[in-house]
């Protein structure tokens, strides 16, 4: 594993940071307050390659190795986790699943728009009754001639109300994971209704939605991969998605650290800058170590993907550690800022609110520990 970034990686990081400092950082507080990013930024991000990471040029992507992907996600997390979530889902979970499992027709139909950021994807797995136990989902797709007709409901779907295509998981067979099939469902299909969920603690700039599917008809050509392979497609997407979440969390820790160092250098109490107090340095040191440790675990998992080696457990470790570290860093940063950290004139309260969900989605911290525990002991403690 190479600990030094190469010239291309550094150039991408610098370009991403410059763009986000100009186009996202000045607006993130306002987006947070009004519960929506300005979606006009998305095609601009497409031009820069954010939505094309890991996708071949013939489909409009910019290719790029896994570490470059982590760098992009870290910069997005450092700037605004809502934006990071939009990219992670549309590029990481949807476009990459199409690339990996799709037919040529599906790739040509969806990838150019998704990589340009002119079209957005959402990932419809979670249901009101099935979250961690996603293999028990009940949305049903029944065969009707050459079509499938889908009925059911999804909840907490990132990008749901903005999306053009939903990678939707529905039951075509019997109970359990083997009865699940993945579909690419255009969101303008009759019977597909997305409603925004308001009042979230964090990630307020991104749309999180409920989906209602009532008699949604799609042709058999909308099946992604083979019938009955949907759950394994979902799980392999989420394994990689966890690396993306982890990288975004590294960005949150880094942002907390940078904001705290700057504030502690300026703010004086007892006639001295806060940075001179040992107990303040203790919190800064904690954030600094967490940033490095989380980044190393994340790059380690990315490096395994890059080398086509098993990476699932490494991704769980990175996601677990980095998401908990982001919550710790958000708390520390608020403490360093004192009362000012508690109001939205400063960004640190947003970092904490955004970080909190990272320990919940794409597998909670408990689920990551069960995956790591299963890998270590050979015993599944899920049930
Ligand atoms: P539950 O599964 O009900 O879990 C509740 C608690 O029980 C947790 O602490 C959990 O760790 C614990 N628990 C559950 N099972 C076990 C067990 N076996 N052992 C020990 N503890 C256990 N889903 C999508 O499909 N697509 C998306 O784009 C998406 N985006 C999201 C965005 C946001 C902002 C949020 C909040 C959620 C999103 N989700 C999405 C859903 C997310 O993945 C689920 O919320 C998550 O998987 C947890 O499921 P649940 O909320 O039903 O909690």
CSV table of C-alpha atoms and ligand atoms in Angstrom, one decimal:
chain,number,residue,atom,x,y,z
A,1,UNK,CA,0.0,0.0,0.0
A,2,UNK,CA,1.4,3.3,-1.1
A,3,UNK,CA,1.1,6.0,1.5
A,4,UNK,CA,2.1,8.8,-0.9
A,5,UNK,CA,-0.4,10.2,-3.3
A,6,UNK,CA,0.7,10.4,-6.9
A,7,UNK,CA,0.5,13.6,-9.0
A,8,UNK,CA,-3.0,12.7,-10.5
A,9,UNK,CA,-4.4,12.0,-7.1
A,10,UNK,CA,-3.1,15.3,-5.7
A,11,UNK,CA,-4.4,17.2,-8.7
A,12,UNK,CA,-7.8,15.7,-8.3
A,13,UNK,CA,-7.8,16.5,-4.6
A,14,UNK,CA,-6.8,20.1,-5.2
A,15,UNK,CA,-9.4,20.6,-8.0
A,16,UNK,CA,-12.1,19.0,-5.9
A,17,UNK,CA,-11.2,21.2,-2.8
A,18,UNK,CA,-11.0,24.4,-4.8
A,19,UNK,CA,-14.4,23.7,-6.4
A,20,UNK,CA,-16.1,22.8,-3.2
A,21,UNK,CA,-14.6,25.7,-1.2
A,22,UNK,CA,-16.2,28.0,-3.8
A,23,UNK,CA,-19.4,26.3,-4.7
A,24,UNK,CA,-20.4,24.4,-1.6
A,25,UNK,CA,-18.8,25.7,1.6
A,26,UNK,CA,-20.3,29.2,1.4
A,27,UNK,CA,-23.8,27.8,0.9
A,28,UNK,CA,-24.0,24.7,3.1
A,29,UNK,CA,-25.5,26.5,6.1
A,30,UNK,CA,-28.3,27.9,4.0
A,31,UNK,CA,-28.9,24.5,2.3
A,32,UNK,CA,-29.0,23.0,5.8
A,33,UNK,CA,-31.6,25.6,7.0
A,34,UNK,CA,-33.8,25.3,4.0
A,35,UNK,CA,-33.5,21.5,3.8
A,36,UNK,CA,-32.2,21.4,0.3
A,37,UNK,CA,-29.0,21.9,-1.6
A,38,UNK,CA,-29.2,23.9,-4.8
A,39,UNK,CA,-29.4,21.0,-7.3
A,40,UNK,CA,-27.9,23.3,-10.0
A,41,UNK,CA,-24.6,22.3,-8.5
A,42,UNK,CA,-25.0,18.7,-9.5
A,43,UNK,CA,-24.3,19.0,-13.3
A,44,UNK,CA,-21.3,21.2,-12.4
A,45,UNK,CA,-20.0,18.4,-10.2
A,46,UNK,CA,-20.6,16.1,-13.1
A,47,UNK,CA,-18.4,18.2,-15.3
A,48,UNK,CA,-15.6,17.9,-12.8
A,49,UNK,CA,-16.0,14.1,-12.7
A,50,UNK,CA,-17.5,13.5,-9.2
A,51,UNK,CA,-20.3,11.4,-10.7
A,52,UNK,CA,-18.0,9.6,-13.1
A,53,UNK,CA,-15.5,8.2,-10.7
A,54,UNK,CA,-14.8,4.5,-11.3
A,55,UNK,CA,-16.8,4.5,-14.6
A,56,UNK,CA,-15.1,4.0,-17.9
A,57,UNK,CA,-14.8,6.9,-20.3
A,58,UNK,CA,-17.0,5.2,-23.0
A,59,UNK,CA,-20.0,5.7,-20.6
A,60,UNK,CA,-19.0,9.2,-19.7
A,61,UNK,CA,-16.9,8.4,-16.6
A,62,UNK,CA,-13.4,9.5,-15.6
A,63,UNK,CA,-12.2,6.0,-14.5
A,64,UNK,CA,-9.8,6.6,-11.5
A,65,UNK,CA,-8.5,4.2,-8.9
A,66,UNK,CA,-10.1,3.5,-5.6
A,67,UNK,CA,-7.9,5.8,-3.6
A,68,UNK,CA,-8.8,8.7,-5.9
A,69,UNK,CA,-12.4,7.8,-5.2
A,70,UNK,CA,-11.7,8.0,-1.4
A,71,UNK,CA,-10.0,11.4,-1.9
A,72,UNK,CA,-13.1,12.7,-3.8
A,73,UNK,CA,-15.4,11.4,-1.0
A,74,UNK,CA,-13.2,12.8,1.7
A,75,UNK,CA,-13.3,16.3,0.0
A,76,UNK,CA,-17.1,16.1,-0.3
A,77,UNK,CA,-17.4,15.0,3.4
A,78,UNK,CA,-15.1,17.8,4.4
A,79,UNK,CA,-17.3,20.4,2.5
A,80,UNK,CA,-20.8,19.1,2.9
A,81,UNK,CA,-22.0,15.6,3.7
A,82,UNK,CA,-25.3,16.1,2.0
A,83,UNK,CA,-23.5,16.5,-1.3
A,84,UNK,CA,-21.3,13.5,-0.5
A,85,UNK,CA,-24.4,11.4,0.1
A,86,UNK,CA,-25.9,12.4,-3.3
A,87,UNK,CA,-22.8,11.3,-5.1
A,88,UNK,CA,-22.2,8.2,-3.0
A,89,UNK,CA,-25.6,6.9,-3.8
A,90,UNK,CA,-25.9,7.9,-7.4
A,91,UNK,CA,-22.4,7.0,-8.4
A,92,UNK,CA,-21.3,4.5,-5.8
A,93,UNK,CA,-24.4,2.5,-5.3
A,94,UNK,CA,-26.4,2.9,-8.5
A,95,UNK,CA,-24.0,3.7,-11.5
A,96,UNK,CA,-21.4,1.2,-10.3
A,97,UNK,CA,-23.9,-1.6,-9.8
A,98,UNK,CA,-25.2,-0.9,-13.4
A,99,UNK,CA,-21.6,-1.0,-14.6
A,100,UNK,CA,-20.9,-4.3,-12.8
A,101,UNK,CA,-24.2,-6.2,-13.4
A,102,UNK,CA,-25.9,-4.4,-16.2
A,103,UNK,CA,-26.4,-5.3,-19.9
A,104,UNK,CA,-24.8,-3.1,-22.5
A,105,UNK,CA,-28.3,-1.7,-23.2
A,106,UNK,CA,-28.8,-0.8,-19.5
A,107,UNK,CA,-25.3,0.8,-19.3
A,108,UNK,CA,-25.9,3.0,-22.4
A,109,UNK,CA,-29.4,3.9,-21.2
A,110,UNK,CA,-28.4,5.1,-17.7
A,111,UNK,CA,-24.6,5.7,-17.3
A,112,UNK,CA,-24.1,8.8,-19.5
A,113,UNK,CA,-26.8,10.8,-17.6
A,114,UNK,CA,-25.7,9.5,-14.2
A,115,UNK,CA,-22.0,10.3,-14.8
A,116,UNK,CA,-22.9,13.8,-16.1
A,117,UNK,CA,-24.9,14.5,-13.0
A,118,UNK,CA,-27.8,15.4,-15.2
A,119,UNK,CA,-29.6,12.3,-14.0
A,120,UNK,CA,-29.6,11.0,-10.4
A,121,UNK,CA,-30.0,7.5,-9.1
A,122,UNK,CA,-31.4,6.2,-5.8
A,123,UNK,CA,-31.0,2.9,-4.0
A,124,UNK,CA,-34.3,1.4,-2.8
A,125,UNK,CA,-33.6,-1.4,-0.3
A,126,UNK,CA,-34.9,-0.3,3.2
A,127,UNK,CA,-38.6,-0.8,4.0
A,128,UNK,CA,-40.7,0.4,6.9
A,129,UNK,CA,-40.6,-3.1,8.4
A,130,UNK,CA,-37.1,-4.2,7.3
A,131,UNK,CA,-33.9,-2.2,7.9
A,132,UNK,CA,-31.0,-4.1,9.2
A,133,UNK,CA,-32.8,-7.3,8.2
A,134,UNK,CA,-33.0,-6.2,4.6
A,135,UNK,CA,-33.1,-9.8,3.3
A,136,UNK,CA,-36.7,-10.1,4.7
A,137,UNK,CA,-38.0,-7.2,2.5
A,138,UNK,CA,-41.6,-7.6,1.3
A,139,UNK,CA,-42.0,-5.3,-1.8
A,140,UNK,CA,-43.3,-7.8,-4.4
A,141,UNK,CA,-42.6,-7.9,-8.1
A,142,UNK,CA,-45.0,-10.4,-9.9
A,143,UNK,CA,-44.5,-11.6,-13.5
A,144,UNK,CA,-47.2,-10.5,-15.9
A,145,UNK,CA,-46.3,-11.7,-19.5
A,146,UNK,CA,-43.1,-9.9,-20.6
A,147,UNK,CA,-43.4,-7.4,-17.7
A,148,UNK,CA,-43.0,-7.3,-13.9
A,149,UNK,CA,-45.6,-5.4,-11.8
A,150,UNK,CA,-44.2,-4.0,-8.5
A,151,UNK,CA,-46.1,-3.2,-5.3
A,152,UNK,CA,-44.7,-2.1,-2.0
A,153,UNK,CA,-43.1,0.7,0.0
A,154,UNK,CA,-39.6,1.9,0.8
A,155,UNK,CA,-38.4,4.3,3.4
A,156,UNK,CA,-35.3,6.5,4.1
A,157,UNK,CA,-34.3,6.5,0.4
A,158,UNK,CA,-31.5,9.1,-0.3
A,159,UNK,CA,-32.2,11.1,-3.5
A,160,UNK,CA,-35.7,9.5,-3.7
A,161,UNK,CA,-37.5,12.6,-4.8
A,162,UNK,CA,-34.7,13.8,-7.1
A,163,UNK,CA,-33.9,10.5,-8.8
A,164,UNK,CA,-34.5,9.6,-12.4
A,165,UNK,CA,-33.8,5.9,-11.8
A,166,UNK,CA,-34.3,3.7,-8.7
A,167,UNK,CA,-32.2,0.6,-8.2
A,168,UNK,CA,-35.1,-1.2,-6.5
A,169,UNK,CA,-35.0,-4.5,-4.7
A,170,UNK,CA,-38.2,-6.5,-4.7
A,171,UNK,CA,-39.2,-10.1,-4.0
A,172,UNK,CA,-39.8,-12.3,-7.1
A,173,UNK,CA,-39.5,-15.6,-5.3
A,174,UNK,CA,-40.0,-17.2,-1.9
A,175,UNK,CA,-38.9,-15.9,1.5
A,176,UNK,CA,-35.3,-15.0,2.3
A,177,UNK,CA,-32.5,-13.3,0.4
A,178,UNK,CA,-32.6,-15.7,-2.5
A,179,UNK,CA,-36.1,-14.6,-3.5
A,180,UNK,CA,-35.0,-11.0,-4.2
A,181,UNK,CA,-34.4,-9.4,-7.6
A,182,UNK,CA,-32.9,-6.0,-8.5
A,183,UNK,CA,-34.7,-3.7,-10.9
A,184,UNK,CA,-33.9,-0.5,-12.7
A,185,UNK,CA,-37.1,1.5,-12.3
A,186,UNK,CA,-37.6,4.8,-14.0
A,187,UNK,CA,-39.0,7.1,-11.4
A,188,UNK,CA,-41.5,8.6,-13.8
A,189,UNK,CA,-43.2,5.2,-14.1
A,190,UNK,CA,-47.0,5.4,-13.3
A,191,UNK,CA,-47.6,4.2,-9.7
A,192,UNK,CA,-44.1,5.3,-8.5
A,193,UNK,CA,-44.5,8.1,-5.9
A,194,UNK,CA,-41.7,9.6,-3.9
A,195,UNK,CA,-42.3,11.9,-0.9
A,196,UNK,CA,-39.6,13.8,1.0
A,197,UNK,CA,-39.1,13.1,4.7
A,198,UNK,CA,-38.7,16.4,6.6
A,199,UNK,CA,-37.2,17.1,10.0
A,200,UNK,CA,-34.0,15.1,9.9
A,201,UNK,CA,-31.3,15.7,12.5
A,202,UNK,CA,-28.6,16.0,9.8
A,203,UNK,CA,-28.0,15.6,6.1
A,204,UNK,CA,-30.7,18.1,5.8
A,205,UNK,CA,-29.5,19.3,2.4
A,206,UNK,CA,-30.2,16.0,0.7
A,207,UNK,CA,-33.6,14.5,-0.1
A,208,UNK,CA,-34.4,11.5,2.0
A,209,UNK,CA,-37.7,9.9,0.8
A,210,UNK,CA,-40.4,7.4,1.2
A,211,UNK,CA,-41.3,5.5,-1.9
A,212,UNK,CA,-44.7,4.1,-2.7
A,213,UNK,CA,-45.0,1.6,-5.5
A,214,UNK,CA,-48.4,0.7,-6.7
A,215,UNK,CA,-48.8,-1.4,-9.7
A,216,UNK,CA,-45.5,-0.1,-11.2
A,217,UNK,CA,-45.0,-1.9,-14.5
A,218,UNK,CA,-41.5,-2.5,-15.9
A,219,UNK,CA,-40.3,-4.8,-18.7
A,220,UNK,CA,-38.3,-7.9,-17.9
A,221,UNK,CA,-35.3,-6.0,-19.5
A,222,UNK,CA,-35.3,-3.7,-16.3
A,223,UNK,CA,-34.0,-6.6,-14.2
A,224,UNK,CA,-30.4,-5.9,-13.2
A,225,UNK,CA,-28.3,-9.0,-13.2
A,226,UNK,CA,-30.2,-12.3,-12.9
A,227,UNK,CA,-33.5,-12.9,-11.2
A,228,UNK,CA,-33.0,-14.0,-7.6
A,229,UNK,CA,-29.5,-12.4,-7.4
A,230,UNK,CA,-30.8,-9.0,-6.1
A,231,UNK,CA,-29.7,-9.5,-2.5
A,232,UNK,CA,-26.1,-10.3,-3.4
A,233,UNK,CA,-26.0,-7.3,-5.7
A,234,UNK,CA,-27.3,-5.1,-2.8
A,235,UNK,CA,-24.8,-6.5,-0.4
A,236,UNK,CA,-21.8,-6.2,-2.7
A,237,UNK,CA,-22.9,-2.6,-3.5
A,238,UNK,CA,-23.1,-1.8,0.2
A,239,UNK,CA,-19.7,-3.3,0.9
A,240,UNK,CA,-18.1,-0.7,-1.5
A,241,UNK,CA,-20.6,1.9,-0.3
A,242,UNK,CA,-19.2,1.5,3.2
A,243,UNK,CA,-15.8,2.6,1.9
A,244,UNK,CA,-17.4,5.7,0.5
A,245,UNK,CA,-19.2,6.5,3.8
A,246,UNK,CA,-15.9,5.9,5.7
A,247,UNK,CA,-14.1,8.3,3.3
A,248,UNK,CA,-16.8,10.9,3.8
A,249,UNK,CA,-16.4,10.5,7.6
A,250,UNK,CA,-12.7,11.1,7.3
A,251,UNK,CA,-13.6,14.4,5.6
A,252,UNK,CA,-15.9,15.3,8.6
A,253,UNK,CA,-13.1,14.5,11.1
A,254,UNK,CA,-10.7,16.6,9.0
A,255,UNK,CA,-13.1,19.5,8.8
A,256,UNK,CA,-13.7,19.3,12.6
A,257,UNK,CA,-9.9,19.3,13.2
A,258,UNK,CA,-9.2,22.2,10.9
A,259,UNK,CA,-12.1,24.3,12.3
A,260,UNK,CA,-11.0,23.6,15.8
A,261,UNK,CA,-7.3,24.4,15.2
A,262,UNK,CA,-8.3,27.7,13.5
A,263,UNK,CA,-10.7,28.7,16.3
A,264,UNK,CA,-8.4,27.7,19.1
A,265,UNK,CA,-5.7,29.8,17.6
A,266,UNK,CA,-7.9,32.9,17.5
A,267,UNK,CA,-10.2,32.8,20.5
A,268,UNK,CA,-8.6,34.0,23.7
A,269,UNK,CA,-9.7,33.2,27.3
A,270,UNK,CA,-7.7,34.0,30.5
A,271,UNK,CA,-5.6,36.3,28.3
A,272,UNK,CA,-4.3,33.4,26.1
A,273,UNK,CA,-5.4,31.6,22.9
A,274,UNK,CA,-7.5,28.4,23.6
A,275,UNK,CA,-4.8,26.5,21.7
A,276,UNK,CA,-2.3,27.1,24.6
A,277,UNK,CA,-4.5,25.1,27.0
A,278,UNK,CA,-3.5,21.5,27.4
A,279,UNK,CA,-7.0,20.2,27.7
A,280,UNK,CA,-7.9,21.9,24.4
A,281,UNK,CA,-4.9,20.3,22.8
A,282,UNK,CA,-6.0,17.0,24.1
A,283,UNK,CA,-9.2,17.3,22.1
A,284,UNK,CA,-7.3,18.4,19.0
A,285,UNK,CA,-4.9,15.5,19.4
A,286,UNK,CA,-7.8,13.1,19.6
A,287,UNK,CA,-9.3,14.5,16.3
A,288,UNK,CA,-5.9,14.4,14.6
A,289,UNK,CA,-5.3,10.7,15.5
A,290,UNK,CA,-8.8,9.8,14.6
A,291,UNK,CA,-8.4,11.5,11.2
A,292,UNK,CA,-5.2,9.5,10.4
A,293,UNK,CA,-6.5,6.2,11.8
A,294,UNK,CA,-9.8,6.5,9.9
A,295,UNK,CA,-8.1,7.5,6.7
A,296,UNK,CA,-5.7,4.6,6.9
A,297,UNK,CA,-8.4,2.0,7.5
A,298,UNK,CA,-10.4,3.5,4.6
A,299,UNK,CA,-7.5,3.5,2.2
A,300,UNK,CA,-6.6,0.0,3.3
A,301,UNK,CA,-10.1,-1.2,2.3
A,302,UNK,CA,-9.9,0.7,-1.0
A,303,UNK,CA,-6.5,-0.8,-1.7
A,304,UNK,CA,-7.9,-4.3,-1.3
A,305,UNK,CA,-10.7,-3.4,-3.8
A,306,UNK,CA,-8.1,-2.0,-6.2
A,307,UNK,CA,-6.2,-5.3,-6.0
A,308,UNK,CA,-9.3,-7.5,-6.4
A,309,UNK,CA,-8.8,-9.0,-3.0
A,310,UNK,CA,-11.6,-9.7,-0.4
A,311,UNK,CA,-12.4,-6.4,1.1
A,312,UNK,CA,-15.8,-6.8,2.9
A,313,UNK,CA,-14.5,-7.0,6.5
A,314,UNK,CA,-12.0,-4.2,5.9
A,315,UNK,CA,-14.8,-2.0,4.6
A,316,UNK,CA,-16.9,-2.8,7.7
A,317,UNK,CA,-13.9,-1.9,10.0
A,318,UNK,CA,-13.3,1.3,8.1
A,319,UNK,CA,-17.0,2.3,8.1
A,320,UNK,CA,-17.4,1.4,11.8
A,321,UNK,CA,-14.3,3.2,13.0
A,322,UNK,CA,-14.6,6.3,10.7
A,323,UNK,CA,-18.3,6.9,11.5
A,324,UNK,CA,-17.8,6.7,15.2
A,325,UNK,CA,-14.7,8.9,14.9
A,326,UNK,CA,-16.8,11.5,13.0
A,327,UNK,CA,-19.3,11.6,15.9
A,328,UNK,CA,-16.4,11.9,18.4
A,329,UNK,CA,-14.8,14.7,16.3
A,330,UNK,CA,-18.1,16.6,16.0
A,331,UNK,CA,-18.5,16.5,19.8
A,332,UNK,CA,-14.9,17.6,20.4
A,333,UNK,CA,-15.2,20.4,17.9
A,334,UNK,CA,-18.3,21.8,19.6
A,335,UNK,CA,-16.5,21.6,22.9
A,336,UNK,CA,-13.5,23.5,21.5
A,337,UNK,CA,-15.9,26.2,20.1
A,338,UNK,CA,-17.8,26.4,23.4
A,339,UNK,CA,-21.3,28.1,23.1
A,340,UNK,CA,-20.4,29.3,19.6
A,341,UNK,CA,-20.2,25.7,18.5
A,342,UNK,CA,-23.8,25.2,19.4
A,343,UNK,CA,-25.2,27.7,16.9
A,344,UNK,CA,-25.3,27.5,13.2
A,345,UNK,CA,-23.2,30.6,12.5
A,346,UNK,CA,-20.3,28.1,12.9
A,347,UNK,CA,-20.2,24.8,11.0
A,348,UNK,CA,-19.2,22.4,13.8
A,349,UNK,CA,-22.8,21.7,15.0
A,350,UNK,CA,-23.6,20.7,11.4
A,351,UNK,CA,-20.6,18.4,11.3
A,352,UNK,CA,-21.9,16.5,14.4
A,353,UNK,CA,-25.5,16.3,13.1
A,354,UNK,CA,-24.3,15.1,9.7
A,355,UNK,CA,-22.0,12.6,11.3
A,356,UNK,CA,-24.6,11.0,13.5
A,357,UNK,CA,-26.4,9.1,10.7
A,358,UNK,CA,-23.2,7.6,9.5
A,359,UNK,CA,-23.3,5.1,12.4
A,360,UNK,CA,-26.8,4.1,11.2
A,361,UNK,CA,-27.0,3.8,7.4
A,362,UNK,CA,-25.4,1.3,5.1
A,363,UNK,CA,-25.3,-1.0,8.1
A,364,UNK,CA,-25.4,0.3,11.7
A,365,UNK,CA,-22.3,0.1,13.9
A,366,UNK,CA,-23.8,-3.0,15.6
A,367,UNK,CA,-24.2,-4.6,12.2
A,368,UNK,CA,-20.6,-3.8,11.2
A,369,UNK,CA,-19.4,-5.4,14.5
A,370,UNK,CA,-21.5,-8.5,13.8
A,371,UNK,CA,-19.9,-8.7,10.3
A,372,UNK,CA,-16.4,-8.3,11.8
A,373,UNK,CA,-17.2,-10.7,14.6
A,374,UNK,CA,-18.4,-13.3,12.1
A,375,UNK,CA,-15.2,-12.9,10.1
A,376,UNK,CA,-13.1,-13.4,13.3
A,377,UNK,CA,-15.0,-16.2,14.9
A,378,UNK,CA,-16.6,-18.0,11.9
A,379,UNK,CA,-19.9,-17.8,13.8
A,380,UNK,CA,-22.8,-15.7,12.6
A,381,UNK,CA,-24.6,-13.9,15.5
A,382,UNK,CA,-27.2,-12.2,13.3
A,383,UNK,CA,-30.1,-14.3,14.5
B,1,LIG,P1,-33.2,-1.4,12.8
B,1,LIG,O1,-32.8,-2.3,11.8
B,1,LIG,O2,-34.7,-1.4,13.2
B,1,LIG,O3,-32.3,-1.2,13.9
B,1,LIG,C1,-32.6,-0.5,15.2
B,1,LIG,C2,-31.4,-0.8,16.2
B,1,LIG,O4,-31.4,-2.3,16.4
B,1,LIG,C3,-30.0,-0.4,15.7
B,1,LIG,O5,-29.3,0.1,16.7
B,1,LIG,C4,-29.5,-1.7,15.1
B,1,LIG,O6,-28.0,-1.7,15.2
B,1,LIG,C5,-30.0,-2.7,16.1
B,1,LIG,N1,-30.1,-4.1,15.6
B,1,LIG,C6,-30.8,-4.5,14.5
B,1,LIG,N2,-30.6,-5.8,14.3
B,1,LIG,C7,-29.6,-6.2,15.2
B,1,LIG,C8,-28.9,-7.4,15.4
B,1,LIG,N3,-29.1,-8.5,14.7
B,1,LIG,N4,-28.0,-7.4,16.4
B,1,LIG,C9,-27.8,-6.3,17.2
B,1,LIG,N5,-28.4,-5.1,17.0
B,1,LIG,C10,-29.3,-5.1,16.0
B,1,LIG,N6,-31.7,2.8,2.9
B,1,LIG,C11,-31.7,2.5,1.6
B,1,LIG,O7,-32.1,1.4,1.2
B,1,LIG,N7,-31.3,3.4,0.7
B,1,LIG,C12,-30.9,4.7,1.1
B,1,LIG,O8,-30.5,5.5,0.2
B,1,LIG,C13,-30.9,5.0,2.5
B,1,LIG,N8,-30.5,6.2,2.9
B,1,LIG,C14,-30.7,6.6,4.2
B,1,LIG,C15,-30.5,7.9,4.6
B,1,LIG,C16,-30.8,8.3,5.9
B,1,LIG,C17,-30.7,9.7,6.3
B,1,LIG,C18,-31.2,7.3,6.9
B,1,LIG,C19,-31.5,7.7,8.3
B,1,LIG,C20,-31.3,6.0,6.5
B,1,LIG,C21,-31.1,5.6,5.2
B,1,LIG,N9,-31.3,4.3,4.7
B,1,LIG,C22,-31.3,4.0,3.4
B,1,LIG,C23,-31.8,3.3,5.7
B,1,LIG,C24,-30.7,2.8,6.6
B,1,LIG,O9,-29.8,1.9,5.8
B,1,LIG,C25,-31.4,2.0,7.7
B,1,LIG,O10,-32.0,3.0,8.6
B,1,LIG,C26,-30.4,1.1,8.5
B,1,LIG,O11,-30.1,0.0,7.7
B,1,LIG,C27,-31.0,0.7,9.8
B,1,LIG,O12,-32.3,0.1,9.7
B,1,LIG,P2,-33.5,0.6,10.6
B,1,LIG,O13,-33.5,2.1,10.6
B,1,LIG,O14,-34.7,-0.1,10.2
B,1,LIG,O15,-33.1,0.2,12.1
